[in-house]
Structures are given as C-alpha cells and as structure tokens.
Amino acid sequence: QSVLTQPPSVSGAPGQRVTISCTGTTSNIGAGFDVHWYHQLPGTAPRLVIYATNNRPSRVPDRFSGSKSGTSASLTITGLQPEDEGDYYCHSHDSGLRGSVFGGGTKLTVL
Amino acid sequence: QVQLQESGPGLVKPSQTLSLTCSVSGGSISSGSYYWSWIRQRPGRGLEWIGYIYNNGNTYYNSSLKSRVDISLDTSKNQFSLKLTSVTTADTAVYYCARAATVLLDSWGQGTLVTVSS
C-alpha cells in the first residue's frame, strides 16, 4: 500500500489529453511539500518529467504539466503521443515518515 | 552531467547481506547540496525509497527497513554504498541509485537486479 494514491491505469487516443491524479495527506502533499513526477519505460530507470509541482526539465516537451491543490496533485499530458506510454509515478516528502514517499504508479496506454 | 552506475552481486542467499555500490562520475559526491539515494522496485511493483545519505554523512532511512539498512559514502572513490542485512525473498528487486536535489531525483543509475534465493 503506497502512501500516495494513484489510479492503476489511464488511457487515451493520440492527440487527446489525459490526467493522472496523486492523492496524499496532510503529512505530505497537504503539508506543502513539492510533488515530482517520473516516467518509466519497461526495463529502464524512471526519468523526471515534472519537478516541484509544475516545472519541466528542459528536455521534456511542454505537453506535460502539473498542478497541486490541497492534498492532491495531478500530471496532465496534452496532445498524447505514442512515446508517452509507460508508467508514471508521483513522489513527495512525508514529514511523519521523515522521508520520501511514492505513489503506486499509473500505467498510461496510448490507444 | 552526472552519471551513476550500480554494481554488486546479482544473487544473494536468504539471511545474508546484500551489498551494492554506486559509482558516480561527472561530479563529486562531496560537493553540492545533494542526497545520494537508494530506491528499489520489486518485480511488477512500484518504487520504494530505501534511504539516502547527505555529503556530511547524515543518513535517512525508510522506517520499514531502518533496522536492516546502512548507507555509506566513500569520497575517495566517489562512490556510495548500500548494505541490507538479513535478506529474504521479499528483498528481490531492481535496486537503483540516484541523486536527490532536496527530494527530487534528478539523475538515476540504470538499476541492477538482485535476486534473493538459495
């Protein structure tokens, strides 16, 4: 059972928009800690796609965006591309656990 | 650009100690405000934070693993290491080392599979 809760799967057709949610508590997201998002392809290491809620590394297209409200955060991908498929994980800090916490991951399928 | 590479045995017997090393290139582990981290991913499951070490030697561990984990730095070799004692089959996983800037993990190793089996 992960500390941060994500839907197991989402899907969308090419060109569409999808949103992946990440629900936490008042000890992590709700406490104001930053949320980060990673994309993982099978057999490879995760790669950062969004950091500090809504900032993109330079190599990540602006189709990716993030937001946060209360104890939840979201990752939105617009203009879905086949290469966006894979698993996405949210990540934050938890003051009660005194360490990093991850979501359980969401598998994105591009139909 | 910093690069990280895990190394260590791919097979460990139950009750023994898992030992992995992460070699860092392209930057010194002694400089900057980074936390040198270990994360694992059990087969078919999500990411699990194991712990990290700051460049002053302070360590922070996942409470569920704390009694079995030790992370250390070797600045002379620009490496950091993970030791996990009394392993069971539940510790079979891909183990990643990574660099954390405060919390966010901005650079990752490719990961190494460690199987616990007799």
Coordinates of C-alpha atoms in Angstrom, one line a residue:
Chain A
Q1 CA 0.0 0.0 0.0
S2 CA 1.7 3.2 -1.2
V3 CA 1.5 6.4 0.9
L4 CA 0.5 8.4 -2.2
T5 CA -2.5 7.0 -4.2
Q6 CA -2.6 6.9 -8.0
P7 CA -5.1 5.2 -10.3
P8 CA -3.6 1.9 -11.6
S9 CA -4.2 2.8 -15.3
V10 CA -5.3 5.6 -17.7
S11 CA -5.6 5.6 -21.4
G12 CA -6.2 8.0 -24.3
A13 CA -6.0 8.2 -28.0
P14 CA -3.2 10.0 -29.8
G15 CA -3.7 13.8 -29.6
Q16 CA -6.0 13.5 -26.6
R17 CA -5.5 14.8 -23.1
V18 CA -5.0 12.6 -20.0
T19 CA -4.7 13.5 -16.4
I20 CA -3.1 11.3 -13.7
S21 CA -4.0 12.1 -10.1
C22 CA -1.9 11.6 -7.0
T23 CA -3.7 11.8 -3.6
G24 CA -1.8 12.3 -0.4
T25 CA -2.4 13.5 3.1
T26 CA -1.7 16.5 5.4
S27 CA 1.7 15.0 6.2
N28 CA 3.0 15.1 2.6
I29 CA 1.3 16.9 -0.3
G30 CA -1.1 18.8 2.0
A31 CA 1.8 20.0 4.1
G32 CA 3.1 21.9 1.2
F33 CA 5.9 19.6 0.1
D34 CA 6.8 19.6 -3.6
V35 CA 5.5 16.9 -5.8
H36 CA 7.6 15.4 -8.6
W37 CA 6.6 13.1 -11.4
Y38 CA 8.7 10.3 -13.2
H39 CA 8.1 8.4 -16.4
Q40 CA 9.3 4.8 -16.6
L41 CA 9.5 2.6 -19.7
P42 CA 9.8 -1.2 -19.2
G43 CA 13.3 -2.3 -18.2
T44 CA 14.6 1.2 -17.8
A45 CA 15.1 3.6 -14.9
P46 CA 12.5 6.3 -14.1
R47 CA 13.1 9.8 -15.6
L48 CA 12.0 13.0 -14.1
V49 CA 9.2 14.7 -16.2
I50 CA 7.9 17.3 -13.7
Y51 CA 9.6 18.7 -10.6
A52 CA 8.3 21.0 -7.8
T53 CA 4.7 20.5 -8.9
N54 CA 4.8 22.3 -12.3
N55 CA 8.3 22.6 -13.6
R56 CA 9.7 20.7 -16.6
P57 CA 13.3 19.7 -17.2
S58 CA 14.5 21.3 -20.4
R59 CA 14.2 18.0 -22.4
V60 CA 10.6 17.5 -21.5
P61 CA 8.0 18.9 -24.0
D62 CA 5.5 21.5 -22.8
R63 CA 2.7 19.0 -23.4
F64 CA 3.5 17.9 -19.8
S65 CA 2.2 20.0 -16.9
G66 CA 1.5 19.6 -13.3
S67 CA -0.7 21.1 -10.6
K68 CA -1.5 20.7 -6.9
S69 CA -4.5 21.5 -4.7
G70 CA -4.9 20.6 -1.1
T71 CA -3.7 17.1 -0.5
S72 CA -3.7 16.1 -4.2
A73 CA -1.6 16.7 -7.3
S74 CA -2.1 16.0 -11.0
L75 CA 0.0 15.4 -14.0
T76 CA -1.6 16.4 -17.3
I77 CA -0.4 15.3 -20.8
T78 CA -2.0 17.1 -23.7
G79 CA -1.6 16.1 -27.4
L80 CA -0.8 12.5 -26.4
Q81 CA 1.9 10.7 -28.3
P82 CA 2.8 7.0 -28.6
E83 CA 6.1 7.6 -26.8
D84 CA 4.2 8.8 -23.7
E85 CA 3.2 5.3 -22.9
G86 CA 4.6 3.8 -19.8
D87 CA 4.4 4.0 -16.0
Y88 CA 4.1 7.4 -14.2
Y89 CA 5.0 7.8 -10.5
C90 CA 4.4 10.8 -8.2
H91 CA 6.9 11.5 -5.4
S92 CA 7.0 13.7 -2.4
H93 CA 8.3 14.0 1.1
D94 CA 6.4 12.9 4.2
S95 CA 7.0 14.7 7.5
G96 CA 5.6 12.0 9.6
L97 CA 7.7 9.3 7.9
R98 CA 10.6 11.6 7.6
G99 CA 11.5 10.5 4.1
S100 CA 10.5 10.2 0.5
V101 CA 7.2 8.6 -0.5
F102 CA 6.0 7.4 -3.9
G103 CA 2.7 6.7 -5.5
G104 CA 1.9 3.2 -6.6
G105 CA 2.3 4.1 -10.2
T106 CA -0.1 4.6 -13.1
K107 CA 0.2 2.8 -16.4
L108 CA -0.6 5.0 -19.4
T109 CA -1.7 3.3 -22.6
V110 CA -1.9 5.3 -25.8
L111 CA -4.7 3.6 -27.8
Chain B
Q1 CA 26.3 15.7 -16.5
V2 CA 26.5 13.4 -13.5
Q3 CA 26.2 9.7 -14.2
L4 CA 25.6 6.9 -11.7
Q5 CA 26.2 3.1 -12.1
E6 CA 25.3 0.4 -9.7
S7 CA 27.4 -2.7 -9.1
G8 CA 27.3 -5.8 -6.9
P9 CA 26.2 -9.4 -6.8
G10 CA 23.1 -10.3 -8.7
L11 CA 22.3 -13.3 -6.4
V12 CA 22.3 -13.3 -2.6
K13 CA 21.3 -16.1 -0.3
P14 CA 18.5 -15.7 2.3
S15 CA 19.7 -14.4 5.7
Q16 CA 22.8 -12.9 4.1
T17 CA 23.7 -9.3 3.5
L18 CA 23.0 -7.5 0.2
S19 CA 25.8 -5.1 -0.7
L20 CA 25.7 -2.7 -3.6
T21 CA 27.9 0.2 -4.7
C22 CA 27.0 3.2 -6.8
S23 CA 29.9 4.8 -8.7
V24 CA 29.4 8.5 -9.6
S25 CA 31.0 10.2 -12.5
G26 CA 30.8 13.8 -13.8
G27 CA 30.6 15.3 -10.4
S28 CA 31.9 14.9 -6.8
I29 CA 29.7 13.4 -4.2
S30 CA 31.4 15.6 -1.7
S31 CA 30.2 18.9 -3.2
G32 CA 26.8 20.4 -3.7
S33 CA 23.7 20.0 -1.7
Y34 CA 22.7 16.5 -2.8
Y35 CA 21.3 13.4 -1.1
W36 CA 22.7 10.2 -2.5
S37 CA 19.8 7.8 -2.6
W38 CA 18.8 4.2 -3.0
I39 CA 15.4 3.2 -4.4
R40 CA 14.2 -0.3 -5.2
Q41 CA 11.4 -1.8 -7.3
R42 CA 10.2 -5.3 -6.6
P43 CA 9.0 -7.3 -9.6
G44 CA 5.8 -5.9 -11.1
R45 CA 5.5 -3.3 -8.3
G46 CA 6.1 0.4 -7.7
L47 CA 9.1 2.4 -6.5
E48 CA 10.2 2.1 -2.8
W49 CA 12.5 4.6 -1.2
I50 CA 15.2 2.9 0.8
G51 CA 17.1 5.9 2.1
Y52 CA 19.8 8.5 1.4
I53 CA 23.0 10.0 2.7
Y54 CA 24.0 13.6 2.6
N55 CA 27.5 14.7 1.8
N56 CA 28.2 15.3 5.5
G57 CA 27.4 11.7 6.3
N58 CA 23.9 12.2 7.7
T59 CA 21.6 9.3 6.8
Y60 CA 17.9 9.0 6.4
Y61 CA 16.1 5.6 6.1
N62 CA 12.7 4.2 5.3
S63 CA 11.3 3.3 8.7
S64 CA 10.2 -0.1 7.4
L65 CA 13.8 -1.0 6.5
K66 CA 15.7 1.1 9.0
S67 CA 16.8 -1.8 11.3
R68 CA 18.4 -3.6 8.3
V69 CA 19.9 -0.8 6.2
D70 CA 23.2 1.0 6.2
I71 CA 24.2 3.6 3.5
S72 CA 27.7 5.0 3.5
L73 CA 29.9 7.3 1.4
D74 CA 33.4 6.7 0.1
T75 CA 34.5 10.1 -1.0
S76 CA 38.0 8.9 -2.1
K77 CA 36.4 6.6 -4.7
N78 CA 33.4 8.9 -5.4
Q79 CA 31.1 6.1 -4.5
F80 CA 28.3 5.4 -2.1
S81 CA 27.1 2.0 -0.9
L82 CA 24.0 0.1 0.4
K83 CA 24.0 -2.8 2.8
L84 CA 20.8 -4.6 3.6
T85 CA 21.1 -7.3 6.2
S86 CA 19.1 -10.5 6.8
V87 CA 17.6 -10.5 3.3
T88 CA 14.6 -12.6 2.4
T89 CA 13.0 -13.4 -1.0
A90 CA 10.9 -10.2 -0.4
D91 CA 14.0 -8.2 -1.0
T92 CA 14.3 -9.4 -4.6
A93 CA 14.2 -6.3 -6.6
V94 CA 15.8 -3.9 -9.1
Y95 CA 17.9 -1.6 -7.0
Y96 CA 18.5 1.9 -8.3
C97 CA 20.9 4.6 -7.0
A98 CA 20.0 8.2 -7.7
R99 CA 21.0 11.7 -6.9
A100 CA 18.4 13.8 -5.0
A101 CA 18.4 17.6 -5.1
T102 CA 16.5 18.1 -1.8
V103 CA 13.8 15.5 -2.6
L104 CA 13.6 15.3 -6.4
L105 CA 15.6 12.5 -8.0
D106 CA 17.2 14.2 -11.0
S107 CA 19.8 11.5 -12.0
W108 CA 19.4 7.8 -11.8
G109 CA 21.6 4.7 -12.4
Q110 CA 20.3 2.1 -14.8
G111 CA 19.4 -0.3 -12.0
T112 CA 20.6 -3.7 -11.0
L113 CA 18.6 -6.8 -10.4
V114 CA 19.3 -8.6 -7.1
T115 CA 17.7 -11.9 -6.6
V116 CA 17.5 -13.5 -3.1
S117 CA 17.5 -17.2 -3.5
S118 CA 19.2 -20.3 -2.1

